[in-house]
Coordinates of C-alpha atoms and ligand atoms in Angstrom, one line a residue:
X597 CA 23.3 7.2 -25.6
X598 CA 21.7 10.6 -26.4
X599 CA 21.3 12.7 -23.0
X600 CA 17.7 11.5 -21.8
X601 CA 15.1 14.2 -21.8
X602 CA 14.2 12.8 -18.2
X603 CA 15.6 11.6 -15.5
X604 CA 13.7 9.2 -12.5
X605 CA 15.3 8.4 -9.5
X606 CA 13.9 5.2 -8.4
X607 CA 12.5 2.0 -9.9
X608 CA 9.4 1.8 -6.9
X609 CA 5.7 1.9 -9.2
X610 CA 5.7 5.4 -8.9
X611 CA 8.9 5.5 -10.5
X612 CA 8.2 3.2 -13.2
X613 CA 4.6 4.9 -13.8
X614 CA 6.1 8.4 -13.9
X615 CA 8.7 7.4 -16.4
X616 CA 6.1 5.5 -18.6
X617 CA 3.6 8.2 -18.9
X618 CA 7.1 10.0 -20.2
X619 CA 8.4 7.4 -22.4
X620 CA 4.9 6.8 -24.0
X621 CA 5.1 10.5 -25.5
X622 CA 8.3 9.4 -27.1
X623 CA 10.9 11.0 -24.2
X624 CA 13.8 9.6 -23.9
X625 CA 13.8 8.4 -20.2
X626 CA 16.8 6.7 -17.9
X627 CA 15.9 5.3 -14.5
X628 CA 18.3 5.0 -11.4
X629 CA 17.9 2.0 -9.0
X630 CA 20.1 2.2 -6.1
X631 CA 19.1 -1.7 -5.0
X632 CA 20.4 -4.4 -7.6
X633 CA 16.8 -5.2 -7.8
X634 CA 14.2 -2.8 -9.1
X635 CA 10.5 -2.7 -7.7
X636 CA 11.1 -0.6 -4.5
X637 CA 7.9 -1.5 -2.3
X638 CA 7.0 -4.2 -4.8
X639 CA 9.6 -6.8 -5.0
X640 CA 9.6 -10.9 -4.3
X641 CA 12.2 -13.2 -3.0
X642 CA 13.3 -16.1 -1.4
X643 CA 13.3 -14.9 1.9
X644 CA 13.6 -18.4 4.2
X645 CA 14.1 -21.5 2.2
X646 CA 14.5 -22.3 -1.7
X647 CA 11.2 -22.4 -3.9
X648 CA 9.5 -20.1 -0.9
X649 CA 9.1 -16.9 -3.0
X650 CA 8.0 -13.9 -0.6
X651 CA 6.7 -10.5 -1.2
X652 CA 9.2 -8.2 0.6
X653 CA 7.0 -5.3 0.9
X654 CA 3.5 -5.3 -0.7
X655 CA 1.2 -8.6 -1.6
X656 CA -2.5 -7.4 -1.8
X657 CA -3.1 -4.8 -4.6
X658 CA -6.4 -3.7 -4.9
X659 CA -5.3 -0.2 -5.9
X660 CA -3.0 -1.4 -8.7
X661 CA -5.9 -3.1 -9.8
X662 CA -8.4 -0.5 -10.3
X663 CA -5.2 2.0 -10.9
X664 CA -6.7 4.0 -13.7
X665 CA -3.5 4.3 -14.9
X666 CA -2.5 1.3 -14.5
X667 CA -5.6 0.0 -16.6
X668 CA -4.3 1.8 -19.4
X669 CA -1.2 -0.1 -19.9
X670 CA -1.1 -3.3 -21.1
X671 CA 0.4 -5.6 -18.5
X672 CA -1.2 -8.2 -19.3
X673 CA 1.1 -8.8 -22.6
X674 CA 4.1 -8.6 -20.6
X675 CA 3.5 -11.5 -18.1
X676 CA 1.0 -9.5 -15.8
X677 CA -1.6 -12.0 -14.6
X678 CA -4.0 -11.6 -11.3
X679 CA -5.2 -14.0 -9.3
X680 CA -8.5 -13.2 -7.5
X681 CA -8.9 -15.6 -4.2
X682 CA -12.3 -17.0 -3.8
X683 CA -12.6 -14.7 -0.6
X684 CA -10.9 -11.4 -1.0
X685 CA -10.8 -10.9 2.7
X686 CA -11.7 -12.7 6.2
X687 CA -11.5 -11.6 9.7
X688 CA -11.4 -14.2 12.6
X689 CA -13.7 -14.0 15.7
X690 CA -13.4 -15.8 18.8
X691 CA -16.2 -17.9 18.4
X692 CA -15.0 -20.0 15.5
X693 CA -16.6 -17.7 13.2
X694 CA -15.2 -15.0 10.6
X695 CA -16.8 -11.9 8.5
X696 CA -16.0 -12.4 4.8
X697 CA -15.6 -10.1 1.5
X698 CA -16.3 -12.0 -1.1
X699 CA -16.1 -10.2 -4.7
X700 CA -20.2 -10.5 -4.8
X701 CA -21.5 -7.2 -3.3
X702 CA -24.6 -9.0 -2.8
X703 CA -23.1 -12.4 -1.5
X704 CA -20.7 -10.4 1.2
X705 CA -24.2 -8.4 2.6
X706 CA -26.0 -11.4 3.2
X707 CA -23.9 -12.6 5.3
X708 CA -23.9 -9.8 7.3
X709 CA -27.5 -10.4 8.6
X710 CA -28.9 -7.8 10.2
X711 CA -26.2 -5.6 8.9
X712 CA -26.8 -6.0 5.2
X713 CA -28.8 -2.8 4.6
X714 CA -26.3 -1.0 6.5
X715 CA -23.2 -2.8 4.0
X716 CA -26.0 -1.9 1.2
X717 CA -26.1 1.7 2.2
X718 CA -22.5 2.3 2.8
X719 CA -20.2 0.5 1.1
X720 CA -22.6 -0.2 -1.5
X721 CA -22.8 3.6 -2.3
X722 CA -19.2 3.6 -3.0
X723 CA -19.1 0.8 -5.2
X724 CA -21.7 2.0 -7.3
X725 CA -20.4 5.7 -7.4
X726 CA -16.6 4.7 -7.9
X727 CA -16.4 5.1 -11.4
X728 CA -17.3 9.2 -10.7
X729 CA -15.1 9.0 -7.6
X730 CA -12.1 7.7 -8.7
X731 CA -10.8 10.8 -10.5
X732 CA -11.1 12.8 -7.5
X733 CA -9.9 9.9 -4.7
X734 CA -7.1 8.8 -6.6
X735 CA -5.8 12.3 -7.6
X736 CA -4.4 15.6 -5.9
X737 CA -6.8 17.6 -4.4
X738 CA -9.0 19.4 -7.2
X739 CA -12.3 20.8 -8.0
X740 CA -14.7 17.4 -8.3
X741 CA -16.1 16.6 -11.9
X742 CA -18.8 15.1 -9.7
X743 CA -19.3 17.1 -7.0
X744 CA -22.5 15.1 -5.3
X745 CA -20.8 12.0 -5.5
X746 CA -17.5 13.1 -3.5
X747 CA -19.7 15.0 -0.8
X748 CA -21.7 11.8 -0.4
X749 CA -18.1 9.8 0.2
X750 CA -16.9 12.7 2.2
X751 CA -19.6 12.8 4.6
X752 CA -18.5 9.3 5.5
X753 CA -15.1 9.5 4.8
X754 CA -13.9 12.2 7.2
X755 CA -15.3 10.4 10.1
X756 CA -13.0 8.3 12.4
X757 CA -13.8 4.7 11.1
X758 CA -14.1 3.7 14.8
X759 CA -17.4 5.8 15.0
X760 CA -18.6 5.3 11.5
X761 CA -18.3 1.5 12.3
X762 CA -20.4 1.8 15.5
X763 CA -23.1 4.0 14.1
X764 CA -23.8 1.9 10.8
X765 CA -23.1 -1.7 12.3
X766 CA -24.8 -3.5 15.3
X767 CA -22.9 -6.7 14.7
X768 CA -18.9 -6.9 16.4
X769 CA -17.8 -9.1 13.4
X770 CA -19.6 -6.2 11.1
X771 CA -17.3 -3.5 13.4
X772 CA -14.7 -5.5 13.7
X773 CA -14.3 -6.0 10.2
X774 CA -14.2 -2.5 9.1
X775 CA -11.9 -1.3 11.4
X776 CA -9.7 -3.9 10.4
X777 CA -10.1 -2.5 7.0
X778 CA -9.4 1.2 8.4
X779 CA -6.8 -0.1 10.0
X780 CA -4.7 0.1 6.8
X781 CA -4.3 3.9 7.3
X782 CA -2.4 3.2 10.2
X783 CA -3.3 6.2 12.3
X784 CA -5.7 5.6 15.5
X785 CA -9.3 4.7 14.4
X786 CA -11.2 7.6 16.7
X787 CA -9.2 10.1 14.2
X788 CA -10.3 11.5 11.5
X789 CA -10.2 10.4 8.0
X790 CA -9.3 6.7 9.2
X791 CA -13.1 5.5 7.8
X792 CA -11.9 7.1 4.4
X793 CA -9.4 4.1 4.2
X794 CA -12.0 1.6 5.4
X795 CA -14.4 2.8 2.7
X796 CA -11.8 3.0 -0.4
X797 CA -10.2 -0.5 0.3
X798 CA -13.5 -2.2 1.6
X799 CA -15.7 -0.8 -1.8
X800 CA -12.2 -1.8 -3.8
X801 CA -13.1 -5.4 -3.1
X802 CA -16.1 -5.4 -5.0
X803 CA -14.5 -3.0 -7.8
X804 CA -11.3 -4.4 -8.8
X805 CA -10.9 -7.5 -6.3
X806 CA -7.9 -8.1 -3.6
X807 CA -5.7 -9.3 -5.9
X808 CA -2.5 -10.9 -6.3
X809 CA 0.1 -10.7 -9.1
X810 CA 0.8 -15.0 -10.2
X811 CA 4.2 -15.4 -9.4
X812 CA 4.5 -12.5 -6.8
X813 CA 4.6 -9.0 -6.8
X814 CA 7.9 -9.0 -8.4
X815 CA 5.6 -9.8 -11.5
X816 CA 4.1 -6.6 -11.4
X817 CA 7.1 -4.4 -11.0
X818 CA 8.7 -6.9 -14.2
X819 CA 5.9 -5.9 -16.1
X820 CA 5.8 -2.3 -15.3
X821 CA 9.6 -2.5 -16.4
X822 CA 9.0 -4.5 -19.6
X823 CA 7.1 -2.3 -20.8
X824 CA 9.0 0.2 -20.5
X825 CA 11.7 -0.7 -22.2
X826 CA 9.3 -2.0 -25.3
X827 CA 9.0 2.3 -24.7
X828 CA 12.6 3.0 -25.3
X829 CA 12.8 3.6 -21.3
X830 CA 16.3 2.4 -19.4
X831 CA 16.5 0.8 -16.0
X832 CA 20.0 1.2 -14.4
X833 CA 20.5 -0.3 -11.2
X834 CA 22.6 -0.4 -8.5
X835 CA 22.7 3.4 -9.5
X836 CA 22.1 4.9 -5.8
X837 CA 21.7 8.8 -6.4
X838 CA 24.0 10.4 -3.4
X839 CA 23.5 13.9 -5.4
X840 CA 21.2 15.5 -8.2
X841 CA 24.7 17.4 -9.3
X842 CA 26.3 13.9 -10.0
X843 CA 23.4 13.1 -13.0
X844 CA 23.6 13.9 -16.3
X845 CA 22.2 16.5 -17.5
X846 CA 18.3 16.0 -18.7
X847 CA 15.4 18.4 -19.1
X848 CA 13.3 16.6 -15.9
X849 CA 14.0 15.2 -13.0
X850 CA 11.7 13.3 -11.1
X851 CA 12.3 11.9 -7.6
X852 CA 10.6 8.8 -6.6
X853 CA 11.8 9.4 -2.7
X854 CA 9.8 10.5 0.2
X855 CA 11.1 13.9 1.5
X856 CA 14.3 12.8 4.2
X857 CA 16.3 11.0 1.5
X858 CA 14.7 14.1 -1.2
X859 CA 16.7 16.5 1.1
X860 CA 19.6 14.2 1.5
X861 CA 20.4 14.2 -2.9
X862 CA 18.9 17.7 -3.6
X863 CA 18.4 19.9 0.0
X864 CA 21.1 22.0 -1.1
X865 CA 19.6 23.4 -4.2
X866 CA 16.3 24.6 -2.1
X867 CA 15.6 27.7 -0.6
X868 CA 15.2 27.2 3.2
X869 CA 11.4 28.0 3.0
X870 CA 11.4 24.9 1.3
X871 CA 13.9 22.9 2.4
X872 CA 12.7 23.4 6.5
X873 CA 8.7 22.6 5.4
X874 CA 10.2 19.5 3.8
X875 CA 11.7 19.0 7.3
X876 CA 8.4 19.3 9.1
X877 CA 7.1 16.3 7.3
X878 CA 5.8 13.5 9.3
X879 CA 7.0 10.2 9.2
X880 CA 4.6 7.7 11.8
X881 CA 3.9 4.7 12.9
X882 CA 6.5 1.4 11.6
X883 CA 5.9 -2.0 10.6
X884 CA 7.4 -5.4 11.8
X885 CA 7.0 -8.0 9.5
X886 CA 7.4 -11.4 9.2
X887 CA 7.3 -13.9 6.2
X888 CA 6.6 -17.9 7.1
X889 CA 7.8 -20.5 5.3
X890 CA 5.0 -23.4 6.2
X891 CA 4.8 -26.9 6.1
X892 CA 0.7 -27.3 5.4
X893 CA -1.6 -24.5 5.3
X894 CA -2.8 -22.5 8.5
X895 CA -4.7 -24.6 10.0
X896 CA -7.9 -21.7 10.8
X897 CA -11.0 -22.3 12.9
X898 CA -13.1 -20.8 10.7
X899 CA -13.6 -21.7 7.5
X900 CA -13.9 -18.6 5.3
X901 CA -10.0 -18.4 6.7
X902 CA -8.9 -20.9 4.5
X903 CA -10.2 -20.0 1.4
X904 CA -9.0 -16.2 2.1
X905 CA -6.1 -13.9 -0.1
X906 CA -6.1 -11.8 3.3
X907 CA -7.0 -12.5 6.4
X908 CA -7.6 -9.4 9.2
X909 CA -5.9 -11.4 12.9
X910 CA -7.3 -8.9 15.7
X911 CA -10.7 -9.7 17.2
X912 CA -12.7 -7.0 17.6
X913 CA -12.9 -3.0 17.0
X914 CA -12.3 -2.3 20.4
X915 CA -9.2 -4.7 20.0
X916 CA -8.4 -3.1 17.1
X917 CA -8.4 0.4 17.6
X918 CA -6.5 -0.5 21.1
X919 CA -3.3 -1.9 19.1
X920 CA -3.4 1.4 16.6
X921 CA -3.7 3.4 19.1
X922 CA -0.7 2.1 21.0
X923 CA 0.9 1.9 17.9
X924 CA 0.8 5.1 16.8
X925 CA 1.3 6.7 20.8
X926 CA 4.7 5.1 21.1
X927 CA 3.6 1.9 23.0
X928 CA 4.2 -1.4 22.0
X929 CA 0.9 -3.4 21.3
X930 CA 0.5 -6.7 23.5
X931 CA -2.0 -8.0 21.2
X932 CA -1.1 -6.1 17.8
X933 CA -3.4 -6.2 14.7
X934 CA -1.8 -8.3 12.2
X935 CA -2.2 -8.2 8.4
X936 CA -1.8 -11.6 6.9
X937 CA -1.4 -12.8 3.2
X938 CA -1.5 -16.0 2.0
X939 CA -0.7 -16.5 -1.5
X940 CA -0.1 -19.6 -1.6
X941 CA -3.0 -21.5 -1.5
X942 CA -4.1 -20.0 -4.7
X943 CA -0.8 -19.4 -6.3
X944 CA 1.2 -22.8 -6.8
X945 CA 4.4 -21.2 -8.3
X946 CA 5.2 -19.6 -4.2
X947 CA 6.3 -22.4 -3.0
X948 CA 7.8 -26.3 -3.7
X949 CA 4.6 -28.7 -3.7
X950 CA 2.8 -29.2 -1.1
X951 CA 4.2 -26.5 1.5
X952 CA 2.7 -22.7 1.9
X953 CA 4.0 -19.3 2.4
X954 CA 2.4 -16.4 4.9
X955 CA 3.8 -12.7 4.8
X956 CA 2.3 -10.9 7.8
X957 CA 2.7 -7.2 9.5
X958 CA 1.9 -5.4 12.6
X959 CA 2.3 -1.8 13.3
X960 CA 4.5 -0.9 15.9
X961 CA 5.8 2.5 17.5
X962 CA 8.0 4.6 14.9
X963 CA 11.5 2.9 14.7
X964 CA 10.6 0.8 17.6
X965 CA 13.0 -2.2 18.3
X966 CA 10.3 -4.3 20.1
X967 CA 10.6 -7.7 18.8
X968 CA 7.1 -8.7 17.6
X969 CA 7.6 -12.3 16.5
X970 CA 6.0 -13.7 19.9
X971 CA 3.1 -11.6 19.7
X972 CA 2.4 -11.7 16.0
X973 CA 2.6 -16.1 16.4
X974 CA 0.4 -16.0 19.4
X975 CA -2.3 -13.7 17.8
X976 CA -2.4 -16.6 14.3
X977 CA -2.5 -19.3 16.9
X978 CA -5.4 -17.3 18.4
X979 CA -7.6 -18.1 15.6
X980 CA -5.6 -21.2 14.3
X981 CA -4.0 -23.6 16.7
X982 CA -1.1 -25.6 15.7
X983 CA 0.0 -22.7 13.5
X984 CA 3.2 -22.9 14.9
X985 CA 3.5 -26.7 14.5
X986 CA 3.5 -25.8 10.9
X987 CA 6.2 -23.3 10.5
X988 CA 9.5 -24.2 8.7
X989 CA 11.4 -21.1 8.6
X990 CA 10.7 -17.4 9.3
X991 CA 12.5 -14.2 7.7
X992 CA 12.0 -11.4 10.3
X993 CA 12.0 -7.4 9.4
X994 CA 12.0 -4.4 11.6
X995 CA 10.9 -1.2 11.1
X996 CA 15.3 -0.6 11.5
X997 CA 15.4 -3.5 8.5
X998 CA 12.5 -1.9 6.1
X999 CA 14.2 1.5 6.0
X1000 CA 17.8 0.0 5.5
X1001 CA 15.8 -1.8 2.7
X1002 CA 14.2 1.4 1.1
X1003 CA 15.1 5.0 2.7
X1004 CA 11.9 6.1 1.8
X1005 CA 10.7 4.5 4.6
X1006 CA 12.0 6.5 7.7
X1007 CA 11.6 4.6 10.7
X1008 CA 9.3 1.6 9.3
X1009 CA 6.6 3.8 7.9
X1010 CA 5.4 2.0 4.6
X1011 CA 3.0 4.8 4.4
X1012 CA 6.5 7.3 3.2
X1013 CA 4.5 9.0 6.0
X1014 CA 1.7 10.1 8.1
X1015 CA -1.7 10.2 5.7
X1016 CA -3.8 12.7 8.6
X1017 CA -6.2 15.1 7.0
X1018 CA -3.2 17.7 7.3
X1019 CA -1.0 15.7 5.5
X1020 CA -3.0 14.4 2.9
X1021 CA -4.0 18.0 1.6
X1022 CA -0.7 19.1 1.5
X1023 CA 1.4 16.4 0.5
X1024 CA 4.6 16.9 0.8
X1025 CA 3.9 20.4 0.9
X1026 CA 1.2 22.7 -0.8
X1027 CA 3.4 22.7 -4.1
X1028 CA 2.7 18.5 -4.2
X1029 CA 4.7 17.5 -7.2
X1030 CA 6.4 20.6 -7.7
X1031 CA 9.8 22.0 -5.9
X1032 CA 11.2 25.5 -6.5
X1033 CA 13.9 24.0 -8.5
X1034 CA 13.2 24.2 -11.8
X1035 CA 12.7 20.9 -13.7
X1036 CA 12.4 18.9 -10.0
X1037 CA 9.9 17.5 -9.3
X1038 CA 8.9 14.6 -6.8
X1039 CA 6.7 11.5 -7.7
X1040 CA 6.8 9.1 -4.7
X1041 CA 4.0 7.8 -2.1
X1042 CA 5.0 11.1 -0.7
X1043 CA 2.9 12.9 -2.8
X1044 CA -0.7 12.6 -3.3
X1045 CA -2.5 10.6 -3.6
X1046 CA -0.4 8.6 -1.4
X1047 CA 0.2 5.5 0.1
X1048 CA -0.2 2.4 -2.1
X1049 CA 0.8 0.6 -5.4
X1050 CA -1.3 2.4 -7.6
X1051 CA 1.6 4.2 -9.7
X1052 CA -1.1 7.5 -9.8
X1053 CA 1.6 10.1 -7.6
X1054 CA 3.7 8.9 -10.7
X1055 CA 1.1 9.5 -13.2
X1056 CA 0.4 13.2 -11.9
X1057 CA 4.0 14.0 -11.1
X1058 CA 5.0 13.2 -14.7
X1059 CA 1.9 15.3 -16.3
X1060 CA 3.4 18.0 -14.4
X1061 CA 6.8 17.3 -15.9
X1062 CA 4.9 17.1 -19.4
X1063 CA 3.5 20.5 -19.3
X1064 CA 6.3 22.3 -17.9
X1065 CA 10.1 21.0 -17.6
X1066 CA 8.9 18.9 -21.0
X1067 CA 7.0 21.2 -22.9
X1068 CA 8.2 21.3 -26.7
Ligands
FAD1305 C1 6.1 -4.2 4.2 C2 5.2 -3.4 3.3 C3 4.0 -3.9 2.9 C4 3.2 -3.2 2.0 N1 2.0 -3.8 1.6 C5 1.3 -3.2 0.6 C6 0.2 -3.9 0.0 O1 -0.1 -5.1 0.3 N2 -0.5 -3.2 -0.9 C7 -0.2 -2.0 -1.3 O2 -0.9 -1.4 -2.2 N3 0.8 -1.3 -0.8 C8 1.6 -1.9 0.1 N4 2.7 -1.3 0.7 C9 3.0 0.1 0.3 C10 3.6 0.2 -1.1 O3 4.7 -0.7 -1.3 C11 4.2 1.6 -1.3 O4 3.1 2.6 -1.1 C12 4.7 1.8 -2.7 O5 5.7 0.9 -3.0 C13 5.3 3.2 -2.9 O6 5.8 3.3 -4.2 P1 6.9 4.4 -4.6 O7 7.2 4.2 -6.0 O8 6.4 5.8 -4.1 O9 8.2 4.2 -3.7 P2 9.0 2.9 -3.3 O10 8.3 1.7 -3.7 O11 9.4 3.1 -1.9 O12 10.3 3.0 -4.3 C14 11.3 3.9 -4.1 C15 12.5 3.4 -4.8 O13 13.6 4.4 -4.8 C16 14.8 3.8 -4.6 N5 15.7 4.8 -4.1 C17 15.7 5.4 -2.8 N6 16.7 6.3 -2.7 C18 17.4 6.2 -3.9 C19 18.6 6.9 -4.4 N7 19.2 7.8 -3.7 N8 19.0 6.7 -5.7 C20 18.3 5.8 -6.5 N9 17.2 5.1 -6.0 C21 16.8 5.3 -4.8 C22 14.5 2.7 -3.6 O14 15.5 1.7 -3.6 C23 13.2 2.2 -4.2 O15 13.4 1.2 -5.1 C24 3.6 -2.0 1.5 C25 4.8 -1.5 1.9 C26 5.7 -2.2 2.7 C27 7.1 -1.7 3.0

């Protein structure tokens, strides 16, 4: 083979959008996987029994939905297909009852009662301005094409979600449901920008839906990599990188790796300016997860849990913001917030007839050890008793498993790191994408803008590529 013009390291979305946007301007493009599967954070398997098929790492992509790069591609023609639940999202109260996002705007308001103006007013705003906002959310930091627009979101965005909940909602499923939303950032919910992630995933309901790939997230990653090669792209796997020296030589390099396994293949080529701020980066709070294999559905108390993709297990804000704040402060939460997925019930090819699959997460202390299985099974059986009559098997991962699993992940953070206002500006440093080796460049969740399977930190890291390293 020709030498490639470009080089990725690492098959995760970012990976594969970076060396797409490369491939598509007819560069010659190799990609190293040091798993034997490729995907990174979006990969499927049989985790507990045969026919079970589980989402290892992500299961609920809004983002790669309404990825606007993404939506250029055409996934669809290479076995992309999303499912959209009948309820995108329901949190469980106490009482039997649960808040619901359903894909109606209008329908999800209403429910709300006497919150519906306040929904209307706030998360309505961003659903009808997301077409101007996406450009600037979904992108480095830059001057706004529509300036109004983004100080409108920002005004509500750089609050902590735990006050923006209190002072725009009266009801605690209302609260409660936000947070849980906010929650997502995984940084305490009295800290600012947490109600930025409650406002882009809760309007991201509405916009492109809480969706699920048919088949499993595998299907997107497959489809990512399909195309690809249809480009002229190569995947090699089982390819782990131990040093930039040991590649072949190519034009660009771009890293798909958060910045401790960055330093670990390229350290020694930086200047220590560089090398020590990549050091300062801040890795947080991890993730204990656990898939179920199950013998019926959950069996919720409320309704609206049943016919949900996700379902928020917490109770209310004050519940909420408790666990993330223990989380986050080193303390292991008694009752932790749990994320739960539950793709079977609208996605027959996860598991043999008949039987259901959950994947569920709580955050936990950085690299904590705590085993969260009790904790996680009392807080489902909370809101759905005899859930555990219904288990058949479990497949359990610490925060120790997820970064043996991906070393991006230091210490269980899926986030490749903290996302604080600090962090989020300067991601991983001021240079972003860039390093002061020439041609290097980084195009992981570690860059902006962020956290999430949206394949845009590719996207920007390989336009840098194009315009410099790649430049005819
Ligand atoms: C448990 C969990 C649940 C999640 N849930 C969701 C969700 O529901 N929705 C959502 O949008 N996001 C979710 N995420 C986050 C999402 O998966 C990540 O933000 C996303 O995958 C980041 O993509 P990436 O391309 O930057 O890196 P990654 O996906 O981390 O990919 C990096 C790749 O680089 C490879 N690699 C590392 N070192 C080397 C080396 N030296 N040589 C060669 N290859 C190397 C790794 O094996 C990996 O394949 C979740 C993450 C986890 C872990």
């Amino acid at each position: 083979m020709k030498s490639p013009d470009a080089i990725v390291v690492g098959s995760g979305p970012n990976g594969l959008a970076a060396a797409i946007a490369i491939a598509r301007l007819h560069r010659k493009v190799v990609v190293y996987e040091a798993e034997p599967a490729i995907g990174g954070g979006v990969r499927s398997a049989e985790l507990t029994l045969p026919g079970f098929v589980h989402d290892i790492c992500s299961a609920v992509h809004p983002l790669a939905a309404g990825s606007p790069f993404f939506r250029t591609l055409p996934l669809d023609k290479h076995g992309l297909e999303w499912i959209t639940p009948p309820i995108m999202l329901a949190h469980p109260m106490d009482d039997g009852s649960a808040a619901a996002v359903y894909a109606s705007f209008d329908k999800t308001a209403a429910q709300l009662g006497e919150d519906a103006a306040a929904y209307r007013r706030v998360i309505g705003g961003i659903v009808e301005a997301w077409p101007q906002l996406e450009t600037s959310v979904l992108a480095p930091p830059h001057w706004p094409a529509h300036p109004l627009a983004l100080a409108r979101f920002g005004f509500y965005a750089v609050q902590p979600a735990e006050r923006l909940a209190r002072r725009t909602f009266k009801r605690p499923d209302a609260r409660a449901l936000f947070a849980g939303i906010a929650a997502h950032g995984m940084l305490p919910l009295d800290e600012r920008p947490t109600a930025a992630f409650g406002l882009v995933l809760g309007a991201m309901a509405h916009v492109a839906g809480w969706v699920m790939p048919r088949g499993g997230a595998q299907r997107l990653t497959d489809a990512l990599a399909s195309y690809l090669r249809s480009l002229g792209g190569e995947i090699v796997v089982n390819a782990r990188v131990a040093s930039i020296d040991d590649l072949p030589p190519a034009k660009a390099i771009l890293c798909d790796l958060s910045p401790r396994p960055l330093l670990a293949i390229a350290g020694h080529r930086f200047p220590a300016w560089y090398r020590s701020r990549l050091e300062r980066y801040r890795y947080g709070a991890g993730v204990f997860k656990v898939d179920f294999a199950l013998e019926k559905p959950i069996p919720w108390r409320a309704e609206a849990c049943r016919r949900a993709g996700t379902v928020h297990v917490g109770g209310t804000l004050e519940e909420i913001a408790a666990a993330e704040r223990d989380a986050v402060n080193g303390r292991v939460p008694e009752r932790p917030f749990v994320v739960l997925a539950q793709p079977s019930l609208f996605d027959y090819s996860r598991a043999p007839a008949d039987r259901q699959t959950a994947w569920a997460y709580c955050h936990v202390p950085h690299a904590s050890t705590a085993d969260m299985l009790p904790r996680i099974e009392q807080q489902i059986e909370r809101f759905a008793p005899g859930f555990r009559d219904r288990i058949l098997a479990r497949s359990v991962r610490t925060p120790a498993d997820i970064e043996r699993h991906n070393a991006n992940l230091v210490g269980g953070d899926i986030g490749a790191g903290v996302s604080d206002l600090r962090q989020l500006a300067a991601r991983p440093t001021l240079r972003g994408y860039s390093t002061p080796v020439r041609g290097l460049y980084i195009c992981s969740a570690s860059t902006p803008p962020g956290v999430g399977v949206h394949g845009m930190c590719g996207y920007f890291a390989a336009t840098r590529a194009l315009a410099e390293a790649l430049r005819d």
